[in-house]
Coordinates of C-alpha atoms and ligand atoms in Angstrom, one line a residue:
Chain U
X1 CA 12.6 24.7 -17.1
X2 CA 13.8 23.4 -13.7
X3 CA 11.6 20.9 -11.9
X4 CA 11.7 18.6 -9.1
X5 CA 12.4 14.8 -10.0
X6 CA 11.3 11.9 -8.0
X7 CA 14.0 9.1 -8.2
X8 CA 12.7 6.8 -5.6
X9 CA 11.8 6.5 -2.0
X10 CA 13.8 9.3 -0.1
X11 CA 15.5 10.4 -3.3
X12 CA 14.6 13.7 -5.1
X13 CA 16.4 16.2 -7.0
X14 CA 16.0 19.0 -9.6
X15 CA 16.6 18.5 -13.2
X16 CA 15.9 20.5 -16.5
X17 CA 12.6 19.3 -17.9
X18 CA 10.4 20.3 -21.0
X19 CA 8.1 23.3 -20.7
X20 CA 4.5 22.0 -20.0
X21 CA 2.2 22.5 -22.9
X22 CA -1.4 23.3 -23.1
X23 CA -3.0 20.0 -23.9
X24 CA -6.7 20.9 -23.6
X25 CA -8.7 23.9 -24.2
X26 CA -9.5 24.7 -20.4
X27 CA -5.6 24.6 -19.6
X28 CA -3.5 27.3 -18.5
X29 CA 0.3 27.5 -18.0
X30 CA 1.4 29.0 -14.9
X31 CA 4.8 30.5 -13.7
X32 CA 5.2 29.5 -10.2
X33 CA 6.0 31.9 -7.6
X34 CA 5.5 29.8 -4.4
X35 CA 5.1 26.1 -4.0
X36 CA 5.0 24.1 -0.7
X37 CA 6.0 20.8 0.5
X38 CA 3.0 19.1 2.2
X39 CA 2.6 16.2 4.7
X40 CA 0.9 14.4 1.9
X41 CA 4.0 14.9 -0.2
X42 CA 5.8 12.8 2.5
X43 CA 3.6 9.7 1.7
X44 CA 4.9 9.9 -1.8
X45 CA 8.4 10.5 -0.7
X46 CA 8.3 7.5 1.6
X47 CA 7.1 5.3 -1.3
X48 CA 3.9 4.4 0.4
X49 CA 1.5 5.6 -2.6
X50 CA 1.1 3.1 -5.3
X51 CA 2.0 4.0 -9.0
X52 CA 4.3 6.7 -8.1
X53 CA 6.6 6.8 -11.2
X54 CA 10.3 7.7 -11.3
X55 CA 10.6 11.0 -13.1
X56 CA 7.5 12.7 -12.0
X57 CA 7.3 16.2 -10.5
X58 CA 5.4 16.4 -7.1
X59 CA 3.7 19.6 -5.8
X60 CA 0.1 20.5 -5.2
X61 CA 0.4 23.6 -3.3
X62 CA 1.2 26.5 -5.6
X63 CA 0.6 29.9 -6.7
X64 CA 1.9 31.8 -9.7
X65 CA 1.5 34.0 -12.7
X66 CA -0.6 33.0 -15.6
X67 CA 1.6 32.8 -18.6
X68 CA -0.6 31.1 -21.4
X69 CA -4.4 30.2 -21.6
X70 CA -6.3 27.9 -23.7
X71 CA -9.0 28.9 -26.0
X72 CA -11.9 28.0 -23.8
X73 CA -10.6 30.0 -20.6
X74 CA -12.6 32.9 -20.1
X75 CA -11.9 34.0 -16.6
X76 CA -8.2 34.0 -16.2
X77 CA -5.9 36.4 -18.2
X78 CA -2.1 36.2 -18.7
X79 CA -0.5 38.1 -15.9
X80 CA -3.0 37.2 -13.4
X81 CA -1.3 36.1 -10.1
X82 CA -3.6 33.3 -8.9
X83 CA -3.5 30.5 -6.2
X84 CA -4.2 27.3 -7.4
X85 CA -6.2 24.5 -5.3
X86 CA -4.7 21.3 -5.1
X87 CA -8.0 19.5 -6.4
X88 CA -8.1 19.3 -10.3
X89 CA -11.8 19.9 -11.0
X90 CA -14.2 20.1 -13.9
X91 CA -16.8 22.2 -12.3
X92 CA -19.4 20.4 -14.2
X93 CA -19.9 16.8 -13.1
X94 CA -22.1 15.0 -10.7
X95 CA -19.6 15.6 -7.8
X96 CA -18.4 19.2 -8.7
X97 CA -22.0 20.3 -8.9
X98 CA -22.4 19.5 -5.3
X99 CA -19.2 21.3 -4.2
X100 CA -17.3 18.0 -3.9
X101 CA -14.4 19.5 -5.8
X102 CA -12.1 17.0 -4.1
X103 CA -14.1 14.2 -5.9
X104 CA -14.3 15.2 -9.5
X105 CA -15.1 12.4 -12.1
X106 CA -13.5 14.2 -15.0
X107 CA -9.7 14.6 -13.9
X108 CA -8.3 11.0 -13.1
X109 CA -8.0 8.3 -15.6
X110 CA -6.2 5.8 -13.3
X111 CA -8.7 5.8 -10.2
X112 CA -12.3 6.6 -9.6
X113 CA -11.9 6.8 -5.7
X114 CA -9.8 9.8 -5.8
X115 CA -10.1 13.0 -7.8
X116 CA -7.3 14.5 -9.7
X117 CA -4.5 16.2 -7.7
X118 CA -1.5 18.0 -9.0
X119 CA 1.9 16.2 -8.8
X120 CA 0.5 13.4 -6.6
X121 CA 1.1 9.9 -8.4
X122 CA -0.7 8.4 -11.1
X123 CA -3.2 7.1 -8.4
X124 CA -4.4 10.8 -8.4
X125 CA -4.3 11.2 -12.1
X126 CA -0.7 11.5 -13.3
X127 CA -0.3 15.2 -13.6
X128 CA 3.3 16.8 -13.1
X129 CA 3.0 19.1 -10.1
X130 CA 4.1 22.6 -9.1
X131 CA 7.2 22.0 -7.5
X132 CA 8.7 23.5 -10.7
X133 CA 9.2 26.7 -12.7
X134 CA 6.0 26.2 -14.8
X135 CA 3.3 23.9 -14.5
X136 CA 0.1 23.1 -16.4
X137 CA -3.0 23.9 -14.8
X138 CA -6.2 22.1 -16.3
X139 CA -9.7 23.3 -15.8
X140 CA -8.3 26.9 -15.4
X141 CA -11.5 28.7 -15.1
X142 CA -12.8 26.4 -12.4
X143 CA -10.0 26.0 -9.6
X144 CA -7.6 28.9 -9.8
X145 CA -8.6 32.3 -8.2
X146 CA -6.9 35.6 -8.6
X147 CA -5.1 36.5 -5.1
X148 CA -6.6 39.6 -3.9
X149 CA -4.3 42.8 -3.9
X150 CA -4.6 43.0 -0.2
X151 CA -3.3 39.3 0.5
X152 CA 0.3 38.3 1.2
X153 CA 1.1 35.5 -1.3
X154 CA 2.4 33.5 1.7
X155 CA -1.2 33.2 2.9
X156 CA -2.5 32.7 -0.6
X157 CA -0.1 29.5 -1.0
X158 CA -1.4 28.0 2.3
X159 CA -5.0 28.5 1.0
X160 CA -4.3 26.0 -1.8
X161 CA -4.6 23.1 0.7
X162 CA -3.5 23.0 4.3
X163 CA -6.0 25.9 5.5
X164 CA -9.0 24.7 3.8
X165 CA -8.1 21.0 4.8
X166 CA -7.7 22.0 8.6
X167 CA -11.1 24.1 8.3
X168 CA -12.8 21.4 6.6
X169 CA -11.5 18.8 9.2
X170 CA -13.3 21.0 12.0
X171 CA -16.4 21.3 9.8
X172 CA -16.9 17.9 9.1
X173 CA -16.5 17.5 12.9
X174 CA -19.8 19.0 13.2
X175 CA -18.7 20.6 16.1
X176 CA -21.5 22.1 18.4
X177 CA -21.0 25.0 20.8
X178 CA -19.1 23.9 23.8
X179 CA -17.8 20.7 22.3
X180 CA -14.5 19.2 23.2
X181 CA -12.4 18.7 20.2
X182 CA -9.0 16.5 20.1
X183 CA -6.9 16.9 17.1
X184 CA -4.1 14.3 16.4
X185 CA -1.3 15.8 14.7
X186 CA 0.4 19.1 15.1
X187 CA 1.6 19.7 11.4
X188 CA 0.1 22.4 9.5
X189 CA -3.2 20.6 8.8
X190 CA -3.8 19.7 12.5
X191 CA -2.7 23.4 13.6
X192 CA -5.3 24.7 11.1
X193 CA -7.9 22.2 12.4
X194 CA -7.4 23.2 16.1
X195 CA -7.6 26.9 15.1
X196 CA -10.6 26.4 13.0
X197 CA -12.4 24.3 15.8
X198 CA -12.9 27.7 17.7
X199 CA -14.3 29.2 14.7
X200 CA -17.1 26.5 14.9
X201 CA -17.8 27.2 18.5
X202 CA -15.7 24.4 20.2
X203 CA -15.3 24.9 24.0
X204 CA -12.0 23.1 24.3
X205 CA -9.3 22.1 22.1
X206 CA -6.6 19.4 22.7
X207 CA -3.8 18.7 20.3
X208 CA -1.7 15.5 20.5
X209 CA 1.6 14.8 18.8
X210 CA 5.2 13.8 19.9
X211 CA 7.3 16.5 18.6
X212 CA 7.6 19.2 21.5
X213 CA 8.6 22.2 19.2
X214 CA 5.3 21.8 17.2
X215 CA 3.4 21.2 20.3
X216 CA 4.8 24.4 21.8
X217 CA 3.8 26.0 18.5
X218 CA 0.1 24.7 18.6
X219 CA -0.3 25.8 22.3
X220 CA 0.2 29.4 21.1
X221 CA -1.3 29.0 17.5
X222 CA -4.4 27.1 18.3
X223 CA -4.4 28.0 21.3
X224 CA -4.8 24.7 22.4
X225 CA -3.9 22.3 25.2
X226 CA -1.2 20.0 24.2
X227 CA 0.0 16.6 25.0
X228 CA 3.0 14.7 23.8
X229 CA 2.0 11.0 23.2
X230 CA 5.3 9.7 24.1
X231 CA 4.5 10.7 27.7
X232 CA 0.9 9.0 28.0
X233 CA 0.7 5.4 28.7
X234 CA -2.8 4.6 27.0
X235 CA -4.4 7.3 25.0
X236 CA -8.2 6.3 25.3
X237 CA -7.9 6.2 29.3
X238 CA -5.9 9.5 29.2
X239 CA -8.4 11.5 27.1
X240 CA -11.3 10.0 29.0
X241 CA -9.7 11.2 32.1
X242 CA -9.5 14.7 30.4
X243 CA -13.1 14.5 29.4
X244 CA -15.3 13.6 32.4
X245 CA -14.6 10.0 31.6
X246 CA -17.0 10.0 28.8
X247 CA -14.7 10.8 25.8
X248 CA -14.3 13.7 23.4
X249 CA -17.4 14.9 21.4
X250 CA -15.2 15.1 18.3
X251 CA -11.9 13.6 17.3
X252 CA -9.9 14.7 14.2
X253 CA -7.2 12.6 12.4
X254 CA -4.9 15.0 11.0
X255 CA -2.0 12.4 10.7
X256 CA -2.6 10.0 8.3
X257 CA -0.7 6.9 7.3
X258 CA 2.7 7.9 8.3
X259 CA 1.7 8.0 12.0
X260 CA 4.3 7.0 14.7
X261 CA 3.6 5.8 18.1
X262 CA 2.9 2.0 17.6
X263 CA 5.2 -0.9 16.7
X264 CA 2.7 -3.1 15.2
X265 CA 1.3 -0.6 12.7
X266 CA 4.7 0.6 12.1
X267 CA 5.8 -2.9 11.1
X268 CA 2.7 -3.7 9.3
X269 CA 1.8 -0.3 7.6
X270 CA 5.0 1.4 7.2
X271 CA 7.6 -1.4 6.7
X272 CA 5.6 -4.4 5.2
X273 CA 3.0 -2.3 3.6
X274 CA 0.4 -4.9 4.6
X275 CA -1.5 -2.1 5.8
X276 CA -2.2 1.0 3.8
X277 CA 0.2 3.0 6.2
X278 CA -0.1 3.0 10.2
X279 CA -3.3 3.9 11.2
X280 CA -2.7 4.5 14.9
X281 CA -4.0 7.9 15.3
X282 CA -7.3 6.9 13.8
X283 CA -7.2 4.1 16.1
X284 CA -6.8 6.4 19.0
X285 CA -9.7 8.7 17.5
X286 CA -12.1 5.9 17.4
X287 CA -11.5 4.8 21.0
X288 CA -11.2 8.2 22.6
X289 CA -14.2 9.7 20.9
X290 CA -17.7 9.5 23.0
X291 CA -20.5 7.5 22.2
X292 CA -22.3 9.0 19.4
X293 CA -19.5 11.2 18.8
X294 CA -17.9 12.2 15.6
X295 CA -14.6 11.2 13.9
X296 CA -13.4 13.4 11.3
X297 CA -10.5 12.1 8.9
X298 CA -8.4 14.3 6.7
X299 CA -5.3 12.3 7.2
X300 CA -4.2 10.5 4.2
X301 CA -4.1 6.6 4.0
X302 CA -3.2 4.2 0.9
X303 CA -5.9 2.6 -1.3
X304 CA -5.7 -0.9 0.4
X305 CA -6.9 -1.2 3.9
X306 CA -6.1 -0.5 7.4
X307 CA -6.3 -2.4 10.9
X308 CA -8.9 -0.1 12.9
X309 CA -11.4 -1.0 15.5
X310 CA -14.3 -0.9 13.3
X311 CA -16.3 -2.9 15.8
X312 CA -16.1 0.1 18.2
X313 CA -17.4 2.3 15.4
X314 CA -20.6 0.2 15.4
X315 CA -20.8 -0.2 19.4
X316 CA -20.3 3.5 20.2
X317 CA -22.5 4.6 17.1
X318 CA -19.9 6.8 15.8
X319 CA -20.1 8.9 12.9
X320 CA -17.1 9.0 10.6
X321 CA -17.0 11.8 8.2
X322 CA -13.6 12.1 5.9
X323 CA -12.9 13.5 2.6
X324 CA -10.1 15.4 0.5
X325 CA -10.6 19.1 1.2
X326 CA -12.9 20.7 -1.3
X327 CA -10.7 23.9 -1.4
X328 CA -12.7 26.1 -4.0
X329 CA -15.9 25.5 -1.8
X330 CA -14.2 26.8 1.1
X331 CA -12.1 29.5 -0.2
X332 CA -14.5 32.5 -0.1
X333 CA -15.1 32.1 3.8
X334 CA -11.4 31.4 4.5
X335 CA -10.6 34.7 2.6
X336 CA -13.0 36.5 4.9
X337 CA -11.5 35.1 8.0
X338 CA -8.0 36.3 6.9
X339 CA -9.3 39.6 6.0
X340 CA -11.1 39.9 9.6
X341 CA -7.6 38.6 11.2
X342 CA -9.2 35.6 12.6
X343 CA -6.6 33.3 11.0
X344 CA -3.0 33.9 10.1
X345 CA -1.8 31.0 8.1
X346 CA 1.8 32.4 7.1
X347 CA 2.8 32.1 10.8
X348 CA 3.4 28.4 10.0
X349 CA 5.9 29.1 7.4
X350 CA 9.3 28.2 8.9
X351 CA 11.6 27.7 5.8
X352 CA 11.8 29.4 2.7
X353 CA 14.1 27.3 0.1
X354 CA 15.0 27.9 -3.5
X355 CA 14.0 25.0 -5.7
X356 CA 17.7 23.9 -6.3
X357 CA 17.9 22.7 -2.5
X358 CA 14.7 20.5 -2.8
X359 CA 16.4 17.6 -1.7
X360 CA 17.3 19.2 1.5
X361 CA 14.0 20.7 2.1
X362 CA 12.4 17.4 1.8
X363 CA 14.6 15.7 4.2
X364 CA 14.3 18.6 6.6
X365 CA 10.5 18.4 6.5
X366 CA 10.3 14.5 6.7
X367 CA 13.0 14.2 9.6
X368 CA 11.5 17.1 11.3
X369 CA 14.9 19.0 11.8
X370 CA 15.6 22.4 12.5
X371 CA 12.0 23.2 14.0
X372 CA 10.5 22.7 10.4
X373 CA 6.6 23.2 10.2
X374 CA 6.0 24.3 6.7
X375 CA 8.7 24.9 4.1
X376 CA 7.9 27.1 1.0
X377 CA 10.0 26.6 -2.2
X378 CA 10.7 29.7 -4.5
X379 CA 11.1 28.3 -7.9
X380 CA 11.5 31.5 -9.6
X381 CA 13.5 33.4 -6.9
X382 CA 12.1 35.8 -4.4
Chain Z
X1 CA -29.4 5.4 -14.8
X2 CA -30.0 3.2 -12.1
X3 CA -32.8 0.8 -13.3
X4 CA -36.1 1.2 -11.2
X5 CA -36.8 -2.4 -10.1
X6 CA -39.6 -1.7 -7.7
X7 CA -42.3 0.7 -8.2
X8 CA -42.0 2.7 -4.9
X9 CA -45.5 4.3 -5.2
X10 CA -47.0 1.1 -4.6
X11 CA -45.2 0.7 -1.2
X12 CA -47.4 1.7 1.8
X13 CA -45.6 4.5 3.6
X14 CA -42.8 5.1 1.3
X15 CA -40.9 8.1 2.0
X16 CA -43.3 9.0 4.7
X17 CA -40.4 10.1 7.1
X18 CA -37.8 11.4 4.6
X19 CA -36.4 14.7 6.0
X20 CA -33.8 16.6 4.1
X21 CA -32.5 18.1 7.5
X22 CA -31.4 14.7 8.5
X23 CA -28.4 14.6 6.6
X24 CA -25.2 13.9 8.3
X25 CA -23.1 14.9 5.2
X26 CA -24.3 18.4 5.2
X27 CA -22.6 21.0 4.4
X28 CA -20.1 18.8 2.8
X29 CA -22.5 17.5 0.2
X30 CA -25.2 19.6 -1.2
X31 CA -28.1 17.3 -2.0
X32 CA -30.4 20.1 -3.1
X33 CA -27.9 20.9 -5.9
X34 CA -27.8 17.5 -7.1
X35 CA -29.7 18.0 -10.4
X36 CA -29.4 14.7 -12.0
X37 CA -28.2 11.2 -11.3
X38 CA -25.8 9.0 -13.3
X39 CA -23.3 9.9 -15.8
X40 CA -25.7 12.6 -17.3
X41 CA -23.7 15.9 -17.0
X42 CA -22.5 18.2 -19.9
X43 CA -19.1 17.0 -20.3
X44 CA -16.0 19.3 -20.7
X45 CA -14.1 18.8 -24.2
X46 CA -12.3 15.5 -24.2
X47 CA -8.6 15.8 -24.1
X48 CA -6.8 13.6 -26.6
X49 CA -4.1 11.6 -25.0
X50 CA -0.6 12.1 -26.5
X51 CA 0.9 9.4 -24.2
X52 CA -0.3 5.8 -23.2
X53 CA -2.9 6.5 -20.3
X54 CA -3.8 3.4 -18.1
X55 CA -7.4 3.7 -17.1
X56 CA -9.3 2.4 -14.2
X57 CA -11.7 -0.5 -15.3
X58 CA -14.1 1.2 -12.8
X59 CA -14.4 4.0 -15.4
X60 CA -16.6 3.5 -18.3
X61 CA -15.0 6.1 -20.2
X62 CA -11.8 8.2 -20.2
X63 CA -12.1 11.4 -18.0
X64 CA -12.2 14.7 -19.9
X65 CA -9.0 15.8 -18.9
X66 CA -5.8 13.5 -18.1
X67 CA -2.4 13.9 -16.7
X68 CA 0.3 13.1 -19.1
X69 CA 3.4 12.7 -16.7
X70 CA 5.9 9.7 -17.1
X71 CA 3.9 7.4 -19.2
X72 CA 4.5 3.6 -18.4
X73 CA 7.7 2.2 -19.8
X74 CA 10.0 -0.9 -19.4
X75 CA 9.3 -3.8 -17.1
X76 CA 7.7 -1.6 -14.4
X77 CA 5.3 -0.3 -17.2
X78 CA 4.5 -3.9 -18.2
X79 CA 3.7 -4.8 -14.6
X80 CA 1.5 -1.4 -14.5
X81 CA -0.5 -2.5 -17.5
X82 CA -1.3 -6.0 -16.1
X83 CA -2.2 -4.3 -12.8
X84 CA -4.8 -2.3 -14.7
X85 CA -6.5 -5.2 -15.5
X86 CA -7.8 -5.4 -12.0
X87 CA -10.1 -2.9 -10.4
X88 CA -9.4 -0.4 -7.6
X89 CA -11.1 -2.9 -5.2
X90 CA -8.6 -5.5 -5.8
X91 CA -5.8 -5.7 -3.5
X92 CA -3.6 -7.1 -6.1
X93 CA -4.0 -4.0 -8.4
X94 CA -2.0 -2.1 -5.8
X95 CA 0.5 -4.6 -4.8
X96 CA 1.5 -5.2 -8.4
X97 CA 1.6 -1.2 -8.7
X98 CA 3.9 -1.2 -5.6
X99 CA 6.0 -3.6 -7.1
X100 CA 6.3 -1.9 -10.4
X101 CA 7.3 1.3 -8.5
X102 CA 10.3 -0.6 -6.9
X103 CA 11.4 -1.9 -10.2
X104 CA 10.9 1.7 -11.6
X105 CA 13.6 2.9 -9.0
X106 CA 16.2 0.5 -10.5
X107 CA 15.3 1.4 -14.0
X108 CA 15.6 5.2 -13.1
X109 CA 19.3 4.6 -11.8
X110 CA 19.9 2.5 -15.3
X111 CA 18.5 5.4 -17.2
X112 CA 20.7 8.0 -15.3
X113 CA 23.8 5.9 -15.9
X114 CA 23.0 5.3 -19.8
X115 CA 22.8 9.1 -20.0
X116 CA 26.2 9.3 -18.5
X117 CA 24.9 10.6 -15.2
X118 CA 26.1 9.3 -12.0
X119 CA 23.1 9.8 -9.5
X120 CA 24.3 11.7 -6.3
X121 CA 22.2 9.8 -3.9
X122 CA 23.3 11.2 -0.7
X123 CA 22.5 14.3 -2.3
X124 CA 19.1 13.3 -3.4
X125 CA 18.5 12.2 0.0
X126 CA 19.2 15.5 1.6
X127 CA 22.7 14.4 3.2
X128 CA 23.6 18.3 3.5
X129 CA 20.5 19.1 5.5
X130 CA 21.3 16.1 7.8
X131 CA 24.9 17.1 8.3
X132 CA 23.6 20.8 9.1
X133 CA 20.9 19.9 11.4
X134 CA 21.3 16.4 12.6
X135 CA 25.1 15.8 12.9
X136 CA 24.7 12.4 15.2
X137 CA 22.2 11.1 12.6
X138 CA 24.5 11.9 9.7
X139 CA 27.5 10.1 11.5
X140 CA 25.3 6.8 12.3
X141 CA 24.2 6.7 8.8
X142 CA 27.5 7.2 7.1
X143 CA 29.2 4.9 9.6
X144 CA 26.4 2.2 8.8
X145 CA 26.7 2.8 5.0
X146 CA 30.7 2.3 5.4
X147 CA 30.4 -0.8 7.6
X148 CA 28.1 -2.4 4.8
X149 CA 30.2 -1.4 2.0
X150 CA 33.4 -2.7 4.0
X151 CA 31.5 -6.0 4.5
X152 CA 30.4 -6.2 0.9
X153 CA 33.8 -5.5 -0.3
X154 CA 35.3 -8.1 2.1
X155 CA 32.8 -10.6 0.9
X156 CA 33.6 -10.2 -2.7
X157 CA 37.4 -10.2 -2.1
X158 CA 36.9 -13.3 0.0
X159 CA 35.2 -15.1 -2.8
X160 CA 37.5 -13.9 -5.4
X161 CA 40.7 -15.2 -3.0
X162 CA 39.0 -18.6 -2.7
X163 CA 39.2 -19.0 -6.6
X164 CA 42.6 -17.5 -7.0
X165 CA 44.4 -18.6 -3.6
X166 CA 45.9 -15.1 -3.4
X167 CA 46.2 -13.6 -0.2
X168 CA 43.1 -11.5 0.9
X169 CA 43.9 -7.8 0.5
X170 CA 42.6 -5.5 3.3
X171 CA 39.1 -4.0 2.7
X172 CA 39.6 -0.5 1.5
X173 CA 38.3 2.0 3.8
X174 CA 34.8 3.0 2.3
X175 CA 34.2 6.8 1.3
X176 CA 30.9 7.6 3.0
X177 CA 30.6 10.3 0.4
X178 CA 30.4 7.8 -2.4
X179 CA 28.5 5.1 -0.4
X180 CA 24.9 4.5 -0.7
X181 CA 22.8 6.0 2.0
X182 CA 20.6 3.9 4.2
X183 CA 16.9 5.2 4.2
X184 CA 16.1 6.9 7.4
Ligands
NAD401 N1 -7.7 15.4 3.2 C1 -7.0 16.5 2.6 O1 -7.5 17.2 1.8 C2 -5.6 16.5 2.9 C3 -4.9 17.7 2.5 C4 -3.7 17.9 3.0 C5 -3.0 17.0 4.0 N2 -3.6 16.0 4.2 C6 -3.0 14.9 5.2 O2 -3.0 15.4 6.4 C7 -2.0 14.9 7.3 C8 -1.2 15.8 7.9 O3 -0.6 16.8 7.0 P1 0.5 17.7 7.4 O4 0.8 18.4 6.4 O5 0.1 18.6 8.8 O6 1.6 16.8 7.8 P2 3.0 16.7 9.0 O7 3.7 15.5 8.5 O8 3.7 18.1 9.0 O9 2.2 16.6 10.3 C9 1.8 15.2 11.0 C10 2.1 15.3 12.3 O10 1.4 14.0 12.9 C11 2.5 13.7 14.0 N3 2.2 12.5 14.5 C12 2.7 11.2 14.0 N4 2.2 10.2 14.5 C13 1.2 10.7 15.3 C14 0.4 10.3 16.4 N5 0.1 8.9 16.5 N6 -0.7 10.9 17.0 C15 -0.5 12.1 16.8 N7 0.3 13.0 16.0 C16 1.0 12.2 15.1 C17 3.7 14.1 13.6 O11 4.8 14.4 14.4 C18 3.6 15.4 12.7 O12 3.8 16.6 13.5 C19 -1.2 14.0 6.1 O13 -1.7 12.6 6.3 C20 -1.6 14.6 5.0 O14 -1.5 13.9 4.0 C21 -4.9 15.8 3.8
ZN402 ZN1 -0.9 19.5 0.5
ZN403 ZN1 -16.0 17.3 -11.8

């Protein structure tokens, strides 16, 4: 089969690889119909995540047809078209039992702090991912869900990660009716966070980025007030002026460790790797939220440490809430929202690319060329 | 199970103000569904690893399901094994893994070459997309790459000519398609 093959920072290609095998009685093998590239993949692509091994296949946002099931799989059958949450979760452990499917304890040998994630380095379990024609899906009865007949597969594939992640970002914000919510980052995750903030009753939604084409999209898709941080002198002062000088009720970090906008963080985090990525968006979030406010983090950082103004978290009495999204927990609600027409995720898809062109797709998405918001790979044709 | 060190029933007022509603994690965590504490759940079947798995020392047992992509190998693998003697809380654990990742890239190129495959590095870096959508960027990177290549060639030639006392040949114009790309 053909599969993405990581060769080192900024270098990916497609190669012939062996077919995945059933290795556990709860496994399934899925033939991939759609597979996205995610902002999270860019952290791997940029060489920021420790234990990213040459030869691995990335890809944690995919849907496909069940080709084969292990002897303990009960709910799925061969031929089902399923969407597969990015979290690998057992459904039985202490964490899964509480709906913390992003924090399963039975899916990642290499680390306890992260659950298992498809195609996301050995730090997230060492699973080959779905940017391939076929993929091994562990715990097939827990995560995967048959795509409803009426649902567009383009919406289904976005339900595997960015839609629930953006929604959970807003949910963790504890948004109260009328609250002012600031979302840092106008990528697919930030866009969904802005859209979801309204579902929780926000009174005002502000989106910050530096890419005008994405801000323009956010202005309509959110809909949101949008600002380009390159035109803002001091983020905390600016946002306080926007919010009766007290600060926002809720700030959401939908950027993570690849943040632009600060030379010091760029040097320490992105270049020298002395920090686990550049934490400038989180810094802005902490300093722009009001006292007693909530900072919700879904942006991804490495496992070491970051320079953030933790003293201000104490002094301002800020609550920080953060997690990998628990996709399975949120799916039923989000499917309702799609059915009711409250959200239209597929509008974010800008590029549809054959698997063979994966190197170009990664570069396009990473360098933000050609108005790229969300690229979808088609590993088995249309 | 956590050992109960103090008999809380003897503490005056213990739990008097416990309020399940006062839970900033709700609805992310469902404490009411937390049936047990500790490693006490009914486990899934244990997958038997068919490749070498490096296990975090913070795990007291192998998780039931494991990923089997790209087992550790070569020098990078040896460094990874060493890194896994330290916990996830130890900075060195991660720094060693990052170092191993970089060495692994060189091993990857060597592996390609020994299989008779010369990696098309500009292609792997999306040079075609850069050419189509960012002509200036493409020109700058190709120019910089060619310049570095020319300097390297000149330096090597210079050294050789010092030894052989033959007149230094002019540096060949570097072909940007064959030259290494600079990461953007
Ligand atoms: N927690 C989870 O479960 C989860 C799931 C998916 C993605 N993520 C993370 O969410 C983040 C966003 O993902 P994405 O797919 O939208 O990525 P993306 O790269 O498409 O978007 C990130 C956006 O942030 C912008 N940006 C950069 N620096 C900024 C700054 N200082 N302030 C404001 N905006 C800035 C970029 O221009 C870009 O538009 C990533 O870190 C990703 O890893 C987390
Ligand atoms: Zn993702
Ligand atoms: Zn679990």
